[in-house]
Each structure stands twice: as C-alpha cells, then as structure tokens.
C-alpha cells in the first residue's frame, strides 16, 4: 500500500498556505497581550557610562562669565573709590584758608571740631584784610614752626589742639599736612592769625565728611571683593564635574 505524496512542511513555501488577511476597516483590533513586548521594541544596547564633567560649551560660558564678573567688579570698585577721592577733594576745596603773615576772618556757621591743615604748596586767592600776597606759593619751612593764633567773637583765645593722627595729601595742585584740631563752641566770626617765617604758606580750616568718605570707600572695597569671589566661584564651577557638586 502506497502513501499519498506530502507537500512541503514549511507553510511559507507552500503555495496553498494563505497569508494573513488584514482586518477590514472599522473592525476592532485584538487586545494587546501584556506578556509580549510592544511592536517595534528592541533590546537595549550596551551600557554607556555618563560623561564626566560639564559639557565644554558650559565650562567655556562659566569661564567667560567669571572673568567678566571679576573685571566688572574691579572697574566698579575703582569707580566707587574714585568717587570717595573726588568727594574728599571737594570737601578740601570748601575749607576756609588763611595765608601766612595775615589775620583772616573765618565765619563758622555751626559748632563742632574742625581740622587745621598747613598747606605747603598751591595757590592762594586774594582775601580781604591785611594780607600782602596772593597767588601760587611754595613753603620752605617746617609746618611746626608756623605760629598760629585763633580768637573767638569775644576776642578770647581758642586753643588749637595737636591731633594724634597726621593727615597728609600730595595733589598736583595742592599739598598739605594736618597740625591739629580746633573746637568751635558757637557759630560766629573767628580771627586766625598766621605768622610769617620767611616764605608764604596757607592754613586751611574745615570739616571732613568722614562718614560719607568711609561709606564710598567701603562700598568700593565690598563690590570688588564680592565680584572677585563670585568670579572665582564661576571659574571653579566650570571645571568641576556635576557629581562633585
């Protein structure tokens, strides 16, 4: 007894094997099986370790920002310090001045302690009184040898107290050195007599705006320090890895 011939065992190669038909439009699709991966899923590739350090563009931006902050803070700090110097020079220009060899009337509008400064070079404008000279001068003597006498509106002597700290300034248009302070007890007209020692000199009397000058100078220092610290932090942060904080 002979068996009927059998066809190929592979259904794909069999001409009688029908291909799967597409569902008709509007037909519901079979529910997805949770035990099977979604269509298009592929197994993950090999593990790639994270890149160490910030990306180069980010590091570059932080470095540029750090340099800019340091430079900007330095400029701002110098500007604030310059304002302090300008204010100090303006205050010095408001001092009342009495030339040597003369008796000059100084009017004080309020009581308080005033600085007394001997200027050894500069220019003295003409003043009313018995002063025989004006214009540019260059004192050749010692500031301690210059005789000074001040009297109040009642002609009583007012003491000029030597100060513990000596203030010096050397500007292109004026040089001077403090010799003491004078206490004005009440407003009014005071007379300051400056002796003559053989060469012209000028005595300046006035008040320093200490609080304002300190505030401007301190602001300049603080701005510079904060900008420097911030700029250094940006430079260091640009070189550190994210994992290191």
PDB file of C-alpha atoms in Angstrom:
ATOM      1  CA  UNK A   1       0.000   0.000   0.000  1.00  0.00           C
ATOM      2  CA  UNK A   2       1.470   3.344  -1.022  1.00  0.00           C
ATOM      3  CA  UNK A   3       1.020   6.685   0.834  1.00  0.00           C
ATOM      4  CA  UNK A   4      -0.077   9.829  -0.972  1.00  0.00           C
ATOM      5  CA  UNK A   5       2.703  12.330  -1.536  1.00  0.00           C
ATOM      6  CA  UNK A   6       3.023  15.002   1.097  1.00  0.00           C
ATOM      7  CA  UNK A   7       3.674  18.669   0.398  1.00  0.00           C
ATOM      8  CA  UNK A   8       6.421  20.814   1.869  1.00  0.00           C
ATOM      9  CA  UNK A   9       6.406  21.158   5.627  1.00  0.00           C
ATOM     10  CA  UNK A  10       7.159  24.935   5.526  1.00  0.00           C
ATOM     11  CA  UNK A  11       3.830  26.733   5.198  1.00  0.00           C
ATOM     12  CA  UNK A  12       5.529  29.852   3.828  1.00  0.00           C
ATOM     13  CA  UNK A  13       6.870  27.852   0.869  1.00  0.00           C
ATOM     14  CA  UNK A  14       3.597  26.123   0.285  1.00  0.00           C
ATOM     15  CA  UNK A  15       1.512  27.698  -2.452  1.00  0.00           C
ATOM     16  CA  UNK A  16      -1.634  26.611  -0.681  1.00  0.00           C
ATOM     17  CA  UNK A  17      -0.727  28.442   2.582  1.00  0.00           C
ATOM     18  CA  UNK A  18      -2.740  31.682   2.675  1.00  0.00           C
ATOM     19  CA  UNK A  19      -1.068  34.840   4.028  1.00  0.00           C
ATOM     20  CA  UNK A  20      -2.775  36.507   6.982  1.00  0.00           C
ATOM     21  CA  UNK A  21      -5.517  38.840   5.925  1.00  0.00           C
ATOM     22  CA  UNK A  22      -5.661  42.478   7.181  1.00  0.00           C
ATOM     23  CA  UNK A  23      -8.659  43.299   9.342  1.00  0.00           C
ATOM     24  CA  UNK A  24     -11.386  45.098   7.467  1.00  0.00           C
ATOM     25  CA  UNK A  25     -11.856  48.822   8.120  1.00  0.00           C
ATOM     26  CA  UNK A  26     -13.800  49.514  11.286  1.00  0.00           C
ATOM     27  CA  UNK A  27     -13.027  46.133  12.819  1.00  0.00           C
ATOM     28  CA  UNK A  28     -11.758  46.084  16.382  1.00  0.00           C
ATOM     29  CA  UNK A  29      -8.132  45.096  16.870  1.00  0.00           C
ATOM     30  CA  UNK A  30      -7.255  42.252  19.215  1.00  0.00           C
ATOM     31  CA  UNK A  31      -6.238  43.284  22.672  1.00  0.00           C
ATOM     32  CA  UNK A  32      -2.503  43.606  23.313  1.00  0.00           C
ATOM     33  CA  UNK A  33      -1.017  40.809  25.369  1.00  0.00           C
ATOM     34  CA  UNK A  34       0.809  42.079  28.437  1.00  0.00           C
ATOM     35  CA  UNK A  35       3.331  39.211  28.229  1.00  0.00           C
ATOM     36  CA  UNK A  36       4.561  40.332  24.818  1.00  0.00           C
ATOM     37  CA  UNK A  37       6.739  43.369  24.066  1.00  0.00           C
ATOM     38  CA  UNK A  38       5.158  46.260  22.176  1.00  0.00           C
ATOM     39  CA  UNK A  39       5.643  46.453  18.417  1.00  0.00           C
ATOM     40  CA  UNK A  40       8.969  47.945  17.409  1.00  0.00           C
ATOM     41  CA  UNK A  41      10.661  47.124  20.709  1.00  0.00           C
ATOM     42  CA  UNK A  42      14.322  46.320  20.519  1.00  0.00           C
ATOM     43  CA  UNK A  43      16.605  45.108  23.294  1.00  0.00           C
ATOM     44  CA  UNK A  44      18.744  47.870  24.837  1.00  0.00           C
ATOM     45  CA  UNK A  45      22.293  48.295  23.655  1.00  0.00           C
ATOM     46  CA  UNK A  46      25.381  48.088  25.828  1.00  0.00           C
ATOM     47  CA  UNK A  47      25.536  50.365  28.919  1.00  0.00           C
ATOM     48  CA  UNK A  48      27.257  53.696  28.268  1.00  0.00           C
ATOM     49  CA  UNK A  49      28.776  55.388  31.365  1.00  0.00           C
ATOM     50  CA  UNK A  50      27.830  59.062  31.922  1.00  0.00           C
ATOM     51  CA  UNK A  51      30.222  61.720  30.699  1.00  0.00           C
ATOM     52  CA  UNK A  52      32.340  63.145  33.480  1.00  0.00           C
ATOM     53  CA  UNK A  53      32.468  66.922  33.772  1.00  0.00           C
ATOM     54  CA  UNK A  54      30.306  69.689  32.403  1.00  0.00           C
ATOM     55  CA  UNK A  55      29.993  69.948  28.619  1.00  0.00           C
ATOM     56  CA  UNK A  56      32.764  72.047  27.073  1.00  0.00           C
ATOM     57  CA  UNK A  57      30.385  74.860  25.970  1.00  0.00           C
ATOM     58  CA  UNK A  58      29.049  75.181  29.529  1.00  0.00           C
ATOM     59  CA  UNK A  59      32.542  75.275  31.011  1.00  0.00           C
ATOM     60  CA  UNK A  60      33.510  77.910  28.480  1.00  0.00           C
ATOM     61  CA  UNK A  61      30.484  80.055  29.296  1.00  0.00           C
ATOM     62  CA  UNK A  62      31.184  79.839  33.024  1.00  0.00           C
ATOM     63  CA  UNK A  63      34.799  80.786  32.484  1.00  0.00           C
ATOM     64  CA  UNK A  64      33.866  83.790  30.370  1.00  0.00           C
ATOM     65  CA  UNK A  65      31.229  84.823  32.918  1.00  0.00           C
ATOM     66  CA  UNK A  66      33.740  84.507  35.774  1.00  0.00           C
ATOM     67  CA  UNK A  67      36.308  86.680  34.009  1.00  0.00           C
ATOM     68  CA  UNK A  68      33.625  89.239  33.115  1.00  0.00           C
ATOM     69  CA  UNK A  69      32.371  89.407  36.709  1.00  0.00           C
ATOM     70  CA  UNK A  70      35.884  89.892  38.090  1.00  0.00           C
ATOM     71  CA  UNK A  71      36.697  92.604  35.548  1.00  0.00           C
ATOM     72  CA  UNK A  72      33.363  94.363  36.045  1.00  0.00           C
ATOM     73  CA  UNK A  73      33.688  94.249  39.825  1.00  0.00           C
ATOM     74  CA  UNK A  74      37.204  95.678  39.656  1.00  0.00           C
ATOM     75  CA  UNK A  75      36.027  98.546  37.474  1.00  0.00           C
ATOM     76  CA  UNK A  76      33.011  99.242  39.706  1.00  0.00           C
ATOM     77  CA  UNK A  77      35.171  99.139  42.844  1.00  0.00           C
ATOM     78  CA  UNK A  78      37.686 101.560  41.340  1.00  0.00           C
ATOM     79  CA  UNK A  79      34.865 103.896  40.336  1.00  0.00           C
ATOM     80  CA  UNK A  80      33.489 103.927  43.881  1.00  0.00           C
ATOM     81  CA  UNK A  81      36.955 104.562  45.316  1.00  0.00           C
ATOM     82  CA  UNK A  82      37.388 107.338  42.767  1.00  0.00           C
ATOM     83  CA  UNK A  83      34.123 108.898  43.933  1.00  0.00           C
ATOM     84  CA  UNK A  84      35.476 108.846  47.505  1.00  0.00           C
ATOM     85  CA  UNK A  85      38.630 110.668  46.357  1.00  0.00           C
ATOM     86  CA  UNK A  86      36.587 113.201  44.378  1.00  0.00           C
ATOM     87  CA  UNK A  87      34.372 113.874  47.390  1.00  0.00           C
ATOM     88  CA  UNK A  88      37.446 114.261  49.620  1.00  0.00           C
ATOM     89  CA  UNK A  89      38.960 116.761  47.198  1.00  0.00           C
ATOM     90  CA  UNK A  90      35.653 118.663  47.001  1.00  0.00           C
ATOM     91  CA  UNK A  91      35.489 118.824  50.789  1.00  0.00           C
ATOM     92  CA  UNK A  92      39.082 120.058  50.883  1.00  0.00           C
ATOM     93  CA  UNK A  93      38.215 122.780  48.403  1.00  0.00           C
ATOM     94  CA  UNK A  94      35.491 124.020  50.779  1.00  0.00           C
ATOM     95  CA  UNK A  95      37.978 124.637  53.615  1.00  0.00           C
ATOM     96  CA  UNK A  96      38.447 128.257  54.713  1.00  0.00           C
ATOM     97  CA  UNK A  97      42.011 129.460  54.128  1.00  0.00           C
ATOM     98  CA  UNK A  98      44.202 131.976  55.886  1.00  0.00           C
ATOM     99  CA  UNK A  99      47.568 132.984  54.360  1.00  0.00           C
ATOM    100  CA  UNK A 100      50.726 133.411  56.413  1.00  0.00           C
ATOM    101  CA  UNK A 101      51.597 136.907  57.591  1.00  0.00           C
ATOM    102  CA  UNK A 102      47.941 137.904  57.866  1.00  0.00           C
ATOM    103  CA  UNK A 103      44.920 137.923  60.151  1.00  0.00           C
ATOM    104  CA  UNK A 104      41.945 136.402  58.364  1.00  0.00           C
ATOM    105  CA  UNK A 105      38.297 136.427  59.449  1.00  0.00           C
ATOM    106  CA  UNK A 106      36.751 132.932  59.365  1.00  0.00           C
ATOM    107  CA  UNK A 107      32.995 132.546  59.761  1.00  0.00           C
ATOM    108  CA  UNK A 108      31.700 129.288  61.237  1.00  0.00           C
ATOM    109  CA  UNK A 109      28.004 128.569  60.767  1.00  0.00           C
ATOM    110  CA  UNK A 110      27.852 125.751  63.328  1.00  0.00           C
ATOM    111  CA  UNK A 111      29.736 124.422  66.297  1.00  0.00           C
ATOM    112  CA  UNK A 112      31.963 121.365  66.199  1.00  0.00           C
ATOM    113  CA  UNK A 113      35.530 120.151  65.781  1.00  0.00           C
ATOM    114  CA  UNK A 114      37.405 121.407  62.723  1.00  0.00           C
ATOM    115  CA  UNK A 115      40.667 120.231  61.206  1.00  0.00           C
ATOM    116  CA  UNK A 116      43.605 122.635  60.916  1.00  0.00           C
ATOM    117  CA  UNK A 117      45.936 121.960  57.975  1.00  0.00           C
ATOM    118  CA  UNK A 118      49.123 123.748  56.894  1.00  0.00           C
ATOM    119  CA  UNK A 119      49.366 123.776  53.118  1.00  0.00           C
ATOM    120  CA  UNK A 120      52.925 123.994  51.803  1.00  0.00           C
ATOM    121  CA  UNK A 121      52.151 124.486  48.106  1.00  0.00           C
ATOM    122  CA  UNK A 122      49.206 125.530  45.988  1.00  0.00           C
ATOM    123  CA  UNK A 123      47.519 128.766  45.031  1.00  0.00           C
ATOM    124  CA  UNK A 124      46.018 131.326  47.386  1.00  0.00           C
ATOM    125  CA  UNK A 125      43.285 133.662  46.085  1.00  0.00           C
ATOM    126  CA  UNK A 126      43.118 137.266  47.207  1.00  0.00           C
ATOM    127  CA  UNK A 127      41.347 137.749  50.521  1.00  0.00           C
ATOM    128  CA  UNK A 128      40.135 140.848  52.303  1.00  0.00           C
ATOM    129  CA  UNK A 129      42.278 142.116  55.161  1.00  0.00           C
ATOM    130  CA  UNK A 130      45.921 142.890  55.715  1.00  0.00           C
ATOM    131  CA  UNK A 131      47.376 140.100  53.510  1.00  0.00           C
ATOM    132  CA  UNK A 132      50.148 141.455  51.252  1.00  0.00           C
ATOM    133  CA  UNK A 133      50.331 138.495  48.887  1.00  0.00           C
ATOM    134  CA  UNK A 134      48.293 136.002  46.885  1.00  0.00           C
ATOM    135  CA  UNK A 135      48.765 133.529  44.042  1.00  0.00           C
ATOM    136  CA  UNK A 136      50.995 130.461  43.863  1.00  0.00           C
ATOM    137  CA  UNK A 137      53.210 129.621  46.820  1.00  0.00           C
ATOM    138  CA  UNK A 138      55.764 127.047  47.967  1.00  0.00           C
ATOM    139  CA  UNK A 139      56.523 126.965  51.678  1.00  0.00           C
ATOM    140  CA  UNK A 140      60.137 126.206  52.549  1.00  0.00           C
ATOM    141  CA  UNK A 141      59.895 125.948  56.324  1.00  0.00           C
ATOM    142  CA  UNK A 142      58.585 123.364  58.761  1.00  0.00           C
ATOM    143  CA  UNK A 143      54.854 123.167  59.413  1.00  0.00           C
ATOM    144  CA  UNK A 144      55.519 123.004  63.144  1.00  0.00           C
ATOM    145  CA  UNK A 145      57.328 126.351  63.092  1.00  0.00           C
ATOM    146  CA  UNK A 146      54.354 128.277  61.719  1.00  0.00           C
ATOM    147  CA  UNK A 147      52.827 130.424  64.525  1.00  0.00           C
ATOM    148  CA  UNK A 148      49.037 130.164  64.784  1.00  0.00           C
ATOM    149  CA  UNK A 149      46.555 132.054  66.930  1.00  0.00           C
ATOM    150  CA  UNK A 150      42.774 131.975  66.820  1.00  0.00           C
ATOM    151  CA  UNK A 151      40.323 134.119  68.786  1.00  0.00           C
ATOM    152  CA  UNK A 152      36.553 133.833  69.093  1.00  0.00           C
ATOM    153  CA  UNK A 153      33.979 136.626  68.585  1.00  0.00           C
ATOM    154  CA  UNK A 154      34.689 137.877  72.112  1.00  0.00           C
ATOM    155  CA  UNK A 155      38.455 138.032  71.378  1.00  0.00           C
ATOM    156  CA  UNK A 156      39.168 135.102  73.697  1.00  0.00           C
ATOM    157  CA  UNK A 157      41.853 132.673  72.576  1.00  0.00           C
ATOM    158  CA  UNK A 158      40.714 129.384  71.092  1.00  0.00           C
ATOM    159  CA  UNK A 159      43.144 126.506  71.593  1.00  0.00           C
ATOM    160  CA  UNK A 160      44.435 124.572  68.577  1.00  0.00           C
ATOM    161  CA  UNK A 161      44.927 121.028  69.867  1.00  0.00           C
ATOM    162  CA  UNK A 162      47.565 118.849  68.190  1.00  0.00           C
ATOM    163  CA  UNK A 163      45.948 115.794  66.667  1.00  0.00           C
ATOM    164  CA  UNK A 164      47.136 112.259  67.351  1.00  0.00           C
ATOM    165  CA  UNK A 165      46.951 111.309  63.669  1.00  0.00           C
ATOM    166  CA  UNK A 166      48.659 113.268  60.911  1.00  0.00           C
ATOM    167  CA  UNK A 167      46.820 113.649  57.626  1.00  0.00           C
ATOM    168  CA  UNK A 168      48.928 114.338  54.558  1.00  0.00           C
ATOM    169  CA  UNK A 169      47.881 114.893  50.971  1.00  0.00           C
ATOM    170  CA  UNK A 170      50.048 115.472  47.927  1.00  0.00           C
ATOM    171  CA  UNK A 171      47.957 116.542  44.950  1.00  0.00           C
ATOM    172  CA  UNK A 172      49.238 118.074  41.713  1.00  0.00           C
ATOM    173  CA  UNK A 173      47.587 121.370  42.659  1.00  0.00           C
ATOM    174  CA  UNK A 174      47.909 121.331  46.479  1.00  0.00           C
ATOM    175  CA  UNK A 175      49.954 119.718  49.276  1.00  0.00           C
ATOM    176  CA  UNK A 176      49.307 119.876  52.979  1.00  0.00           C
ATOM    177  CA  UNK A 177      49.668 118.339  56.407  1.00  0.00           C
ATOM    178  CA  UNK A 178      47.329 118.471  59.382  1.00  0.00           C
ATOM    179  CA  UNK A 179      48.660 120.072  62.561  1.00  0.00           C
ATOM    180  CA  UNK A 180      45.662 119.750  64.886  1.00  0.00           C
ATOM    181  CA  UNK A 181      42.007 120.469  65.517  1.00  0.00           C
ATOM    182  CA  UNK A 182      40.059 123.408  66.871  1.00  0.00           C
ATOM    183  CA  UNK A 183      36.798 123.194  68.843  1.00  0.00           C
ATOM    184  CA  UNK A 184      34.259 125.840  67.820  1.00  0.00           C
ATOM    185  CA  UNK A 185      31.758 126.179  70.648  1.00  0.00           C
ATOM    186  CA  UNK A 186      29.340 128.564  68.954  1.00  0.00           C
ATOM    187  CA  UNK A 187      28.832 129.943  65.449  1.00  0.00           C
ATOM    188  CA  UNK A 188      30.226 133.334  64.563  1.00  0.00           C
ATOM    189  CA  UNK A 189      33.252 135.173  63.200  1.00  0.00           C
ATOM    190  CA  UNK A 190      36.651 133.997  64.394  1.00  0.00           C
ATOM    191  CA  UNK A 191      40.030 135.533  63.589  1.00  0.00           C
ATOM    192  CA  UNK A 192      43.002 133.386  62.657  1.00  0.00           C
ATOM    193  CA  UNK A 193      46.450 134.959  62.665  1.00  0.00           C
ATOM    194  CA  UNK A 194      49.179 133.039  60.837  1.00  0.00           C
ATOM    195  CA  UNK A 195      52.751 134.176  61.491  1.00  0.00           C
ATOM    196  CA  UNK A 196      55.391 134.803  58.863  1.00  0.00           C
ATOM    197  CA  UNK A 197      58.581 132.724  58.822  1.00  0.00           C
ATOM    198  CA  UNK A 198      60.172 133.974  55.630  1.00  0.00           C
ATOM    199  CA  UNK A 199      58.173 132.093  52.957  1.00  0.00           C
ATOM    200  CA  UNK A 200      54.458 132.018  52.123  1.00  0.00           C
ATOM    201  CA  UNK A 201      52.166 129.277  53.441  1.00  0.00           C
ATOM    202  CA  UNK A 202      48.428 128.786  53.891  1.00  0.00           C
ATOM    203  CA  UNK A 203      46.415 127.389  56.791  1.00  0.00           C
ATOM    204  CA  UNK A 204      43.168 125.618  55.852  1.00  0.00           C
ATOM    205  CA  UNK A 205      40.379 125.063  58.385  1.00  0.00           C
ATOM    206  CA  UNK A 206      37.355 122.877  57.739  1.00  0.00           C
ATOM    207  CA  UNK A 207      35.498 119.625  58.377  1.00  0.00           C
ATOM    208  CA  UNK A 208      35.922 116.296  56.629  1.00  0.00           C
ATOM    209  CA  UNK A 209      32.740 114.357  55.688  1.00  0.00           C
ATOM    210  CA  UNK A 210      34.197 111.268  57.332  1.00  0.00           C
ATOM    211  CA  UNK A 211      31.018 109.188  57.238  1.00  0.00           C
ATOM    212  CA  UNK A 212      30.405 109.839  53.544  1.00  0.00           C
ATOM    213  CA  UNK A 213      34.018 109.171  52.565  1.00  0.00           C
ATOM    214  CA  UNK A 214      34.139 105.936  54.550  1.00  0.00           C
ATOM    215  CA  UNK A 215      30.844 104.787  53.008  1.00  0.00           C
ATOM    216  CA  UNK A 216      32.061 105.340  49.432  1.00  0.00           C
ATOM    217  CA  UNK A 217      35.422 103.712  50.082  1.00  0.00           C
ATOM    218  CA  UNK A 218      33.864 100.756  51.901  1.00  0.00           C
ATOM    219  CA  UNK A 219      31.341 100.275  49.087  1.00  0.00           C
ATOM    220  CA  UNK A 220      34.192 100.113  46.585  1.00  0.00           C
ATOM    221  CA  UNK A 221      36.052  97.500  48.618  1.00  0.00           C
ATOM    222  CA  UNK A 222      32.919  95.383  49.174  1.00  0.00           C
ATOM    223  CA  UNK A 223      31.955  95.446  45.491  1.00  0.00           C
ATOM    224  CA  UNK A 224      35.456  94.419  44.478  1.00  0.00           C
ATOM    225  CA  UNK A 225      35.639  91.558  46.990  1.00  0.00           C
ATOM    226  CA  UNK A 226      32.167  90.210  46.138  1.00  0.00           C
ATOM    227  CA  UNK A 227      32.888  90.345  42.408  1.00  0.00           C
ATOM    228  CA  UNK A 228      36.203  88.569  42.906  1.00  0.00           C
ATOM    229  CA  UNK A 229      34.614  85.807  44.998  1.00  0.00           C
ATOM    230  CA  UNK A 230      31.764  85.349  42.501  1.00  0.00           C
ATOM    231  CA  UNK A 231      34.115  85.272  39.537  1.00  0.00           C
ATOM    232  CA  UNK A 232      36.409  82.713  41.174  1.00  0.00           C
ATOM    233  CA  UNK A 233      33.377  80.538  42.010  1.00  0.00           C
ATOM    234  CA  UNK A 234      32.266  80.620  38.365  1.00  0.00           C
ATOM    235  CA  UNK A 235      35.739  79.700  37.165  1.00  0.00           C
ATOM    236  CA  UNK A 236      35.993  76.802  39.615  1.00  0.00           C
ATOM    237  CA  UNK A 237      32.425  75.622  38.919  1.00  0.00           C
ATOM    238  CA  UNK A 238      33.198  75.469  35.218  1.00  0.00           C
ATOM    239  CA  UNK A 239      35.986  72.973  35.859  1.00  0.00           C
ATOM    240  CA  UNK A 240      34.212  70.719  38.349  1.00  0.00           C
ATOM    241  CA  UNK A 241      32.167  67.669  37.421  1.00  0.00           C
ATOM    242  CA  UNK A 242      28.427  67.627  38.184  1.00  0.00           C
ATOM    243  CA  UNK A 243      28.942  64.640  40.508  1.00  0.00           C
ATOM    244  CA  UNK A 244      31.377  66.628  42.667  1.00  0.00           C
ATOM    245  CA  UNK A 245      28.746  69.185  43.466  1.00  0.00           C
TER     246      UNK A 245
END
